Short mmCIF file of C-alpha atoms in Angstrom, two decimals:
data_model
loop_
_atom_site.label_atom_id
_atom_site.label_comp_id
_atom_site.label_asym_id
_atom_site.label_seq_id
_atom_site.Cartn_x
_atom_site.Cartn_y
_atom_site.Cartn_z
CA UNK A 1 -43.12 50.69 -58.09
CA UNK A 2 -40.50 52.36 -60.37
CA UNK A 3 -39.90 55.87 -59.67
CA UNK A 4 -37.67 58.22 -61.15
CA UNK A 5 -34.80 59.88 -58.97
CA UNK A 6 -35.31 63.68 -58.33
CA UNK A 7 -31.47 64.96 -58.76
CA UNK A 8 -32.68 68.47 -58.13
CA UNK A 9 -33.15 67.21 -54.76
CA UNK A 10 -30.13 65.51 -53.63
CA UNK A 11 -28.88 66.55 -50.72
CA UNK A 12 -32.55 66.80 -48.98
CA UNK A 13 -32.18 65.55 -45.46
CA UNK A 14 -35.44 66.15 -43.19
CA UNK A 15 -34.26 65.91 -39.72
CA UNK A 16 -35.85 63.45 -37.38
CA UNK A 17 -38.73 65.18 -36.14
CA UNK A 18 -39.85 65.70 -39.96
CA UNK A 19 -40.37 61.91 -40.55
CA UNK A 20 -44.28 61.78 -39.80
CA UNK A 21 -44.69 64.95 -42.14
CA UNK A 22 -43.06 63.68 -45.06
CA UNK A 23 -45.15 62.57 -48.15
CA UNK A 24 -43.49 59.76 -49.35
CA UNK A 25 -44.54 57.38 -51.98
CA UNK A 26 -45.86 53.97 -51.19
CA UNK A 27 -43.50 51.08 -51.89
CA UNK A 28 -44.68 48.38 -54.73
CA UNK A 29 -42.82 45.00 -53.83
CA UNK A 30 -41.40 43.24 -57.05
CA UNK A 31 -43.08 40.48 -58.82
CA UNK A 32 -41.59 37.07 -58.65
CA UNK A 33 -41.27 34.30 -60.15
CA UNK A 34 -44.68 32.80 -61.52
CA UNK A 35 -46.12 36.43 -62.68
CA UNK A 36 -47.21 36.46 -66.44
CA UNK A 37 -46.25 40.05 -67.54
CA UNK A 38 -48.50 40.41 -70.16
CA UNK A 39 -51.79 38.18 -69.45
CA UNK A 40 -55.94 39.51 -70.26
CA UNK A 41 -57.70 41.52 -67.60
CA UNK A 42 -60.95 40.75 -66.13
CA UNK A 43 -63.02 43.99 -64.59
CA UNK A 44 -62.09 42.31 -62.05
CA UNK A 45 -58.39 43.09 -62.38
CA UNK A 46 -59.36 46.47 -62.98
CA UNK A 47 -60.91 47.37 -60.07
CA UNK A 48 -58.38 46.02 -57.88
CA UNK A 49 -55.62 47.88 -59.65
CA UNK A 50 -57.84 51.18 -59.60
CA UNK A 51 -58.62 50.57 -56.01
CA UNK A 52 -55.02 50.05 -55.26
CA UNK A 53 -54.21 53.37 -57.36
CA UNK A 54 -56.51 55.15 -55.01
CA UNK A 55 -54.90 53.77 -52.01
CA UNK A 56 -51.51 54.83 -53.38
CA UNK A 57 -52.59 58.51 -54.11
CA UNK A 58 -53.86 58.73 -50.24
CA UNK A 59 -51.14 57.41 -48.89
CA UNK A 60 -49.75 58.03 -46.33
CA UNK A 61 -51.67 61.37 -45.77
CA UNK A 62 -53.01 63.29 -48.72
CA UNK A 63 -56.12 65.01 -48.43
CA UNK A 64 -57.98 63.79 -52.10
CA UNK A 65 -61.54 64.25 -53.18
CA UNK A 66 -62.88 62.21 -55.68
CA UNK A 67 -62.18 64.73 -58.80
CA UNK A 68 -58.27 64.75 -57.74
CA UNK A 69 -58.65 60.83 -57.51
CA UNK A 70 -59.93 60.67 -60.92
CA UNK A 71 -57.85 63.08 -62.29
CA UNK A 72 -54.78 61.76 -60.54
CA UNK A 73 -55.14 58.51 -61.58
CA UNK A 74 -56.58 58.64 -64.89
CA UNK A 75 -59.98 56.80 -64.06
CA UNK A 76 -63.45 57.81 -64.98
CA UNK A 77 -65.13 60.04 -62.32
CA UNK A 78 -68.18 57.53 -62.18
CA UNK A 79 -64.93 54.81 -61.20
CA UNK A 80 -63.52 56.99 -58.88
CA UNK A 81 -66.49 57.61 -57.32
CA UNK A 82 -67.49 53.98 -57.26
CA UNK A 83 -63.51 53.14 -55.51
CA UNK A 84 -64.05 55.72 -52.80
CA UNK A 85 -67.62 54.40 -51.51
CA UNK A 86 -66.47 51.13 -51.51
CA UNK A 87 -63.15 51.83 -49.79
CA UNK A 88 -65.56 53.95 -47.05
CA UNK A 89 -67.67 51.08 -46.42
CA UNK A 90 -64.19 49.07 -45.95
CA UNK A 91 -63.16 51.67 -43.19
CA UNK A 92 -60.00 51.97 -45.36
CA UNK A 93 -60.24 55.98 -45.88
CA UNK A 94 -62.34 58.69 -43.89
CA UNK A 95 -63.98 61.96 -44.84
CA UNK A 96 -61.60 64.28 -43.37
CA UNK A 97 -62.62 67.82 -44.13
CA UNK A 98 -64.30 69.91 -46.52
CA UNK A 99 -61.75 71.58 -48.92
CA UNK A 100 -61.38 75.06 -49.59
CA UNK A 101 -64.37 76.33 -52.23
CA UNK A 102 -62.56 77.67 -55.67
CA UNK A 103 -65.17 79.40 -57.87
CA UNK A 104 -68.84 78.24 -58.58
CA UNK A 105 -70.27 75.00 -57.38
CA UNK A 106 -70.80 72.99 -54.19
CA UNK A 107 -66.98 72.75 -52.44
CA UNK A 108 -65.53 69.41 -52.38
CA UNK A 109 -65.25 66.54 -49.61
CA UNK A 110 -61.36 65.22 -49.12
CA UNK A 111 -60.31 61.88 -47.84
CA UNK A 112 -57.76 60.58 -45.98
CA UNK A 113 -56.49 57.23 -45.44
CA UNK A 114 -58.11 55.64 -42.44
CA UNK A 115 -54.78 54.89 -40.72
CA UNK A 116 -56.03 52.46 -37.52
CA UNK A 117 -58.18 50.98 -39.98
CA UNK A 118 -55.82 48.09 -40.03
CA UNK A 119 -52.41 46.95 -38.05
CA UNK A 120 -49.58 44.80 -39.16
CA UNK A 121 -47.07 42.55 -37.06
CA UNK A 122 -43.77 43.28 -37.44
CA UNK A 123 -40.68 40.48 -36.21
CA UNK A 124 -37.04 42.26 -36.47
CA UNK A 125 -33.97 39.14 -36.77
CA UNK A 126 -31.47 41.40 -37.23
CA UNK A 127 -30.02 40.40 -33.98
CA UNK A 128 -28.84 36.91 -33.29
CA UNK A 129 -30.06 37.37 -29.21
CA UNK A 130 -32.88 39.59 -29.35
CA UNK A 131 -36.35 38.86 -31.32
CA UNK A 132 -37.62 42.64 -31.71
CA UNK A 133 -41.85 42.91 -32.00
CA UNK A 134 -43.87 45.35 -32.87
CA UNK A 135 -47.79 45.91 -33.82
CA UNK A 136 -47.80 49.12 -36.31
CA UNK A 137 -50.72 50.85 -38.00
CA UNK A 138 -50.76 51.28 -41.92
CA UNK A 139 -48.58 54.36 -41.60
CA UNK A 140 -45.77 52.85 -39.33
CA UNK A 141 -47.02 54.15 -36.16
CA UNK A 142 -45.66 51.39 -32.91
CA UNK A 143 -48.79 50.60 -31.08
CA UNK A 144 -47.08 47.75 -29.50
CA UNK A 145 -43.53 46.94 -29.11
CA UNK A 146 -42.33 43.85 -27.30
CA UNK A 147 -38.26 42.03 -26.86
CA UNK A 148 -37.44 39.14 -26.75
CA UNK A 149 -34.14 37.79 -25.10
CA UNK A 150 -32.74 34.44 -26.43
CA UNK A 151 -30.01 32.51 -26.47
CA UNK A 152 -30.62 31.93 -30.67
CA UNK A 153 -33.33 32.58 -32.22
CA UNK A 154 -35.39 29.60 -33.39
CA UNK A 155 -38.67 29.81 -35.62
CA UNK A 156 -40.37 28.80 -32.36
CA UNK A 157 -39.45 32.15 -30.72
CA UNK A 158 -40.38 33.80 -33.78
CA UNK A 159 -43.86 32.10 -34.38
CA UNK A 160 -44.49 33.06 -30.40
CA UNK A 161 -43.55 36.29 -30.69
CA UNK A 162 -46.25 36.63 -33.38
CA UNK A 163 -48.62 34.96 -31.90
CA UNK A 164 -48.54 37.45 -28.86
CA UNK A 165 -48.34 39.99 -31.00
CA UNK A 166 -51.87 39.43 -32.48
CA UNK A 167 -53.50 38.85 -29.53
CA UNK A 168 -52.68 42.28 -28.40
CA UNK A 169 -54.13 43.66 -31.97
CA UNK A 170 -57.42 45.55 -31.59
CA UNK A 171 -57.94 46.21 -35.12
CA UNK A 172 -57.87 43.76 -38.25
CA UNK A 173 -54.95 42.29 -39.35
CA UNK A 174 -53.63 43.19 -42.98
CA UNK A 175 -50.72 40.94 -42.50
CA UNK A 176 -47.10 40.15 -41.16
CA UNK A 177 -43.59 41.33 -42.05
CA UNK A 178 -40.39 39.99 -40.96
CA UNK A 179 -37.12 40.89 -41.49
CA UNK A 180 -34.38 38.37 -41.58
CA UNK A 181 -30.78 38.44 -42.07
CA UNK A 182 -28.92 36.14 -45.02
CA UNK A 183 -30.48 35.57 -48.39
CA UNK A 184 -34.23 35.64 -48.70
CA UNK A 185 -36.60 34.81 -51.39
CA UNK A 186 -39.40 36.07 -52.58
CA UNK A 187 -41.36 33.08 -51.80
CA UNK A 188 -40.61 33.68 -47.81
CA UNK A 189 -38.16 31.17 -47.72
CA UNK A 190 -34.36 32.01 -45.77
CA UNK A 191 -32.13 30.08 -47.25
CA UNK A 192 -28.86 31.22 -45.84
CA UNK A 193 -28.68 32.78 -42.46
CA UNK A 194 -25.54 31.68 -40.79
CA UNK A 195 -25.62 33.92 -37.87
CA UNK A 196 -28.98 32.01 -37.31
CA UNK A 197 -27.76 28.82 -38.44
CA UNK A 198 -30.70 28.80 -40.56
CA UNK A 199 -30.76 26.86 -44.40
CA UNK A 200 -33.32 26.62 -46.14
CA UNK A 201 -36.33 27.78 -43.40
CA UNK A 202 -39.61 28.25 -45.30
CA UNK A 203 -40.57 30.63 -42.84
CA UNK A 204 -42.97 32.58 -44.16
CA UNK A 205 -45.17 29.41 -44.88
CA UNK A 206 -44.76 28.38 -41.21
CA UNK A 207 -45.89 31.32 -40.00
CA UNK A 208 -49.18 31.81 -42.05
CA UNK A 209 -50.01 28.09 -41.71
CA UNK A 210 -50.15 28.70 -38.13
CA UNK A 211 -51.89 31.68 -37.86
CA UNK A 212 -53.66 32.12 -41.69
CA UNK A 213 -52.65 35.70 -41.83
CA UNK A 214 -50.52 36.72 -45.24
CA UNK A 215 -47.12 36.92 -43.92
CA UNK A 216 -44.20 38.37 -46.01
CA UNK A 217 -40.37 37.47 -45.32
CA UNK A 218 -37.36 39.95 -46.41
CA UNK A 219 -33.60 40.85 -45.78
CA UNK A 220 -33.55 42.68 -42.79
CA UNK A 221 -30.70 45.16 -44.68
CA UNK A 222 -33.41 45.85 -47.69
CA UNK A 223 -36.43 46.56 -45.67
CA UNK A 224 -34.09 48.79 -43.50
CA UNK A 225 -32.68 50.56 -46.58
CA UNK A 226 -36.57 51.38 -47.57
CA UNK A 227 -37.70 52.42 -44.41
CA UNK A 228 -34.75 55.11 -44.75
CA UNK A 229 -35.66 55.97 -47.93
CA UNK A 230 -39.37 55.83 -47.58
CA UNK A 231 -39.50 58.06 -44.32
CA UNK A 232 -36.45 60.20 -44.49
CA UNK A 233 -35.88 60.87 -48.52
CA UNK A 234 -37.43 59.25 -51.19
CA UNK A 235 -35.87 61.60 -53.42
CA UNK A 236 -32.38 59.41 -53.26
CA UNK A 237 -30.76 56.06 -54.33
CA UNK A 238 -29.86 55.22 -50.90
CA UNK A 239 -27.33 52.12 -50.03
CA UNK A 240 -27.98 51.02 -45.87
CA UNK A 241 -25.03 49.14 -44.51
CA UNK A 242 -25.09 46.85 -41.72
CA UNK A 243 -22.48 45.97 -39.57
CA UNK A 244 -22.80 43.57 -36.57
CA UNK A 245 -21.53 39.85 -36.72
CA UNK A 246 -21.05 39.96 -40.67
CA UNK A 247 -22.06 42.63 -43.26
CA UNK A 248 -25.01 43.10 -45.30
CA UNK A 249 -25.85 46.20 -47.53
CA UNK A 250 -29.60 46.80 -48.92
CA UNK A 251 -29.64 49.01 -52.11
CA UNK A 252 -32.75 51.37 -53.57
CA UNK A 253 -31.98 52.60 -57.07
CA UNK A 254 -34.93 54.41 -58.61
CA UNK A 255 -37.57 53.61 -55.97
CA UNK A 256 -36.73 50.00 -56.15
CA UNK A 257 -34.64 47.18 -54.00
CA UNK A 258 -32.25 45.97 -55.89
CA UNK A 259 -32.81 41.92 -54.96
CA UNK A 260 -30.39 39.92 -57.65
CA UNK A 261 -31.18 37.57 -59.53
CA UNK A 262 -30.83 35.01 -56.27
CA UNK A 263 -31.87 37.55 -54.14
CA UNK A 264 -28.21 37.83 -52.51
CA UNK A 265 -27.63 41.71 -53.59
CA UNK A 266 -26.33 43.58 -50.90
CA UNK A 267 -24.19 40.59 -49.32
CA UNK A 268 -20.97 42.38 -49.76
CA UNK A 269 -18.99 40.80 -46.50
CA UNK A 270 -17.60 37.77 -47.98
CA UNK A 271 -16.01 39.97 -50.81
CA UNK A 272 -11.90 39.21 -50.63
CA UNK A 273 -10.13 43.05 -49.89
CA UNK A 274 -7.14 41.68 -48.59
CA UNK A 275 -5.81 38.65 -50.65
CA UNK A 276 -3.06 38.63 -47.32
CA UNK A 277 -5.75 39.14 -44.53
CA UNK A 278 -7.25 37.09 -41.72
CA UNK A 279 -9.16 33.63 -42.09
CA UNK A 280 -12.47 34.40 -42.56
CA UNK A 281 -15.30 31.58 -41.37
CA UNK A 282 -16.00 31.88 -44.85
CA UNK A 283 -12.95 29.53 -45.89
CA UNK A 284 -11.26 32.43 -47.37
CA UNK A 285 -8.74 35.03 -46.42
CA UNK A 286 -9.43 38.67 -46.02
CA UNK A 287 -12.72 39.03 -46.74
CA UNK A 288 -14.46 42.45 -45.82
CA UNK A 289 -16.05 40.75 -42.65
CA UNK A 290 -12.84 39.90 -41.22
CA UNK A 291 -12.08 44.10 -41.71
CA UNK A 292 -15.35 45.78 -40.71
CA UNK A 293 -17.48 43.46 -38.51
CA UNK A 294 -18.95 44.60 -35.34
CA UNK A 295 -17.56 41.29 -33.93
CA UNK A 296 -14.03 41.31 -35.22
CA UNK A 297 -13.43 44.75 -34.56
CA UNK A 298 -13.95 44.55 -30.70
CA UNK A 299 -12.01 41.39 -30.50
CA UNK A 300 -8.90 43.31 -31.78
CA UNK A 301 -9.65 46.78 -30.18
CA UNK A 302 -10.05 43.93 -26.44
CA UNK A 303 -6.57 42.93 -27.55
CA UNK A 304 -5.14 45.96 -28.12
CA UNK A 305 -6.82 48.61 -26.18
CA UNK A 306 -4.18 51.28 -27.40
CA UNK A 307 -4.89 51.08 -31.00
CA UNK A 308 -8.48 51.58 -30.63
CA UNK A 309 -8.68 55.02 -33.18
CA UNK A 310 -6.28 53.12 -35.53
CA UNK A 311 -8.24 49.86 -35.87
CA UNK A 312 -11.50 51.81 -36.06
CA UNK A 313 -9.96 54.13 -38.96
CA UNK A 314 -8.81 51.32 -40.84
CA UNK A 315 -11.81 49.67 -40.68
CA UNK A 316 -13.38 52.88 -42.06
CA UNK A 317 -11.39 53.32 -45.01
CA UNK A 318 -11.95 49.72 -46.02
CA UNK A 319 -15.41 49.63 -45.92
CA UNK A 320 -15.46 53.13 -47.93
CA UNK A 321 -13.41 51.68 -50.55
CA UNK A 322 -15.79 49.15 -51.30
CA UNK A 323 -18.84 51.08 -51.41
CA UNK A 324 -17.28 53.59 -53.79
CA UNK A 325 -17.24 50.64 -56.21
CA UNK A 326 -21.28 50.03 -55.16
CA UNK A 327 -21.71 54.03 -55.19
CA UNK A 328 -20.29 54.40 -58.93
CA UNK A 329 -22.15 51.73 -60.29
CA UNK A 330 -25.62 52.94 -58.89
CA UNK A 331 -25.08 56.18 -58.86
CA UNK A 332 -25.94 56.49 -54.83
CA UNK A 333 -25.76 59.52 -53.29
CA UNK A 334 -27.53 58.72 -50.09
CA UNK A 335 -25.08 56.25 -47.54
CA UNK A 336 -25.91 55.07 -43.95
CA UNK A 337 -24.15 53.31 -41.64
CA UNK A 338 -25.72 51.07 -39.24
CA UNK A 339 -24.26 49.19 -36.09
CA UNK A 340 -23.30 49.27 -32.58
CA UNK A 341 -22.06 53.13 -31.62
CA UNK A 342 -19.53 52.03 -29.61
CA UNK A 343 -17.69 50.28 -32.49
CA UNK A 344 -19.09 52.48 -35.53
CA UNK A 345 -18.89 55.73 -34.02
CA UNK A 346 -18.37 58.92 -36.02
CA UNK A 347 -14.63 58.21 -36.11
CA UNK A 348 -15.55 55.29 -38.26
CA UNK A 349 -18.48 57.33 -40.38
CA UNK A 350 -15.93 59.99 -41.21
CA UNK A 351 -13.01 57.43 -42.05
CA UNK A 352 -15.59 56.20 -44.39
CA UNK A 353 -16.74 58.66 -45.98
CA UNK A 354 -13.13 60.45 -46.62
CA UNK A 355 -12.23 56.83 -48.18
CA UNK A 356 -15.22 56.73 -50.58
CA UNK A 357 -14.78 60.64 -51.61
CA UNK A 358 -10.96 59.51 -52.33
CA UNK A 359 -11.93 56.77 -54.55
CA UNK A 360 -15.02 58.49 -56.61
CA UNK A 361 -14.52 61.08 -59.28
CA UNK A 362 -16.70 64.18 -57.29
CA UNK A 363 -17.05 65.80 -60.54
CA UNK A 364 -19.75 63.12 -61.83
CA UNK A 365 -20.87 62.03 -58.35
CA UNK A 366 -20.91 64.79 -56.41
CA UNK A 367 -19.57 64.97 -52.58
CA UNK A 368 -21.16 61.97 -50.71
CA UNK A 369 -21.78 62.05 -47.11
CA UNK A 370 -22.05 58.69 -45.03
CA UNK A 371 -24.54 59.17 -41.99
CA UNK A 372 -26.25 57.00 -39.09
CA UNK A 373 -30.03 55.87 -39.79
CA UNK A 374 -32.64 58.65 -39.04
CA UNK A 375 -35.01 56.35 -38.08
CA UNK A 376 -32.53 54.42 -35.81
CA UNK A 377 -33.22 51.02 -34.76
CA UNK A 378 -36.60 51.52 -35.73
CA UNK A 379 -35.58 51.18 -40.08
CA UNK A 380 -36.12 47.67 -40.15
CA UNK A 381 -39.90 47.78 -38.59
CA UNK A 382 -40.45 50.77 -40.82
CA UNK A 383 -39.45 49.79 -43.47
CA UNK A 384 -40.79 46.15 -43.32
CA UNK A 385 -44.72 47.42 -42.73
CA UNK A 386 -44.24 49.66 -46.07
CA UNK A 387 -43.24 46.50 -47.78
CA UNK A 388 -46.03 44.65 -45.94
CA UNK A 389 -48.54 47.81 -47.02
CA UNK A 390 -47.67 47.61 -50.56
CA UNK A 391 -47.73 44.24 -50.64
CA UNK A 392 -51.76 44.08 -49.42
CA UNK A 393 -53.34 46.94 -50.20
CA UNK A 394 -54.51 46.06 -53.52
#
């Protein structure tokens, strides 16, 4: 879904006990290869996409009755009508109350989106030695939550987890999300996770073999970006940065992830900033890894206890510089920062954002403040069952 950015509203930053208030739009995953743009639609087609235009309008809370539906959406009443019956007898939505009556006639019923109607599995990768589970409703809610400590993660852990997972679910299935680190396709397939040592794992067609539920596989950084933006302001274009063994970025400009054209936007840690630097695993020398990793970073701060603030301040300003190159050419104006406190602590957030206010021009951009995720820990689950949500509810 391509939405346009509300600049009136920069600057909008619900705190944390806003996030199950806020109306946020529902997330439309790209199309991939093999869709025909421009093909004939059968009524078929049609109802699907009006039924899926409902769904949107509801979602995640909205109180509609079938006038706003039709007028919302731009359907005939008789189609609206027809959508909402048949989404009742699905369980999908619920009469919720009786509106308010407004002049002459019989006052209208509203519905709501029947959110235990259906759950979703979630498996978070982000980190190499921890498999992180969860079983959500459609709006995100964690009705089950289950770790898993390993020595690596293998796709044996991960079709496990999932597998214990759904036998806790007490509602249907609508399907499974999970969030992977490295370059991901859209066809489910991880082709480069090297803090997995993973190549070339169709995972996502592992996973539904086994279990015949539709099963979705993204960058963990990109479904953590839209949970951000999804549940804390989906006013912004928001760039999430990850740091822990390497360094991964996910992007939203305009209400969409920015993918690439080989789905490796965002993977920003193997970009040379020091020509001079360290040997990076990559082969090459200096590469914004070897600066700003989680991993790297307490190695020298262990070898150096006494230049702790330095190393951390340094490692601020380098990773600012680079995003005010990503900042300028997307026009982002929302930034969070993502990794382990200890190392990326608000010395390293400020740092950061001082470098990328020194290397912007604040008359176009504006002032740009770098924060932690709202939704801590919790982004890539989040943002992963909006993704899985869009993805099915058609």
């Amino acid at each position: 879904m391509t939405t346009s950015t509300n600049h009136s509203a920069r600057g909008k930053q619900p705190s944390a006990d806003s996030v199950d208030r806020i109306d946020c739009r529902l997330y439309e995953p790209p199309r991939h290869a093999g869709y025909e743009s421009v093909r004939s639609f059968s009524p078929e087609d049609i109802r699907k996409r009006n039924r899926r235009s409902a769904l949107r309008l509801l979602y995640p809370r909205r109180l509609l009755s079938r006038a706003d539906i039709a007028k919302l959406s731009g359907i005939s009443k008789s189609s609206a009508s027809d959508i909402v019956s048949a989404l009742l007898e699905d369980g999908l939505i619920r009469e919720e109350c009786v509106k308010q009556k407004h002049g002459p006639g019989k006052p209208a019923v509203a519905f709501q989106l029947a959110a235990d109607a259906r759950q979703i599995i979630i498996v978070d990768l982000s980190n190499e030695h921890k498999l992180v589970g969860a079983l959500t409703n459609l709006v995100g809610d964690i009705q089950q939550r289950i770790e898993l400590h390993v020595e690596q993660i293998t796709t044996d852990d991960v079709l496990a987890l999932v597998g214990r997972l759904r036998d806790t679910a007490d509602a249907p299935l609508l399907g499974i999300g999970l969030s992977s680190p490295g370059i991901v396709d859209g066809q489910g397939t991880v082709h480069a996770a090297p803090n997995l040592g993973w190549h070339n794992v169709p995972l996502g067609d592992m996973v539904e073999d086994l279990y015949g539920i539709p099963t979705r596989v993204d960058n963990n950084a990109n479904v953590a970006a839209l949970g951000e933006w999804q549940f804390v302001d989906p006013t912004s274009n928001l760039a999430y940065i990850r740091l822990a063994r390497g360094v991964g970025a996910g992007t939203i400009v305009n209400g969409c992830i920015v993918e690439g054209s080989r789905f490796a936007a965002g993977e920003i840690g193997h970009v040379v900033v020091d020509e001079q630097g360290t040997m990076c695993r990559c082969g090459k020398r200096g590469c914004l890894e070897t600066l700003t990793s989680v991993e790297r970073l307490r190695a020298r701060i262990e070898a150096d206890p006494s230049q702790r603030e330095r190393i951390i301040t340094q490692a601020g300003a380098s990773l600012g510089r680079v995003l005010s190159l990503m900042i300028a050419m997307n026009d982002i104006d929302d930034v969070v920062i993502d990794g382990d406190h200890e190392i990326i602590n608000d010395l390293f957030l400020q740092s950061a954002q001082f470098s990328i206010n020194e290397h912007i021009n604040e008359e176009l951009f504006g002032r740009i403040s770098v924060r932690y995720p709202r939704l801590g820990n919790r982004s890539p689950i989040f943002g992963e069952c909006m993704a899985t949500v869009g993805d099915h509810l058609r």
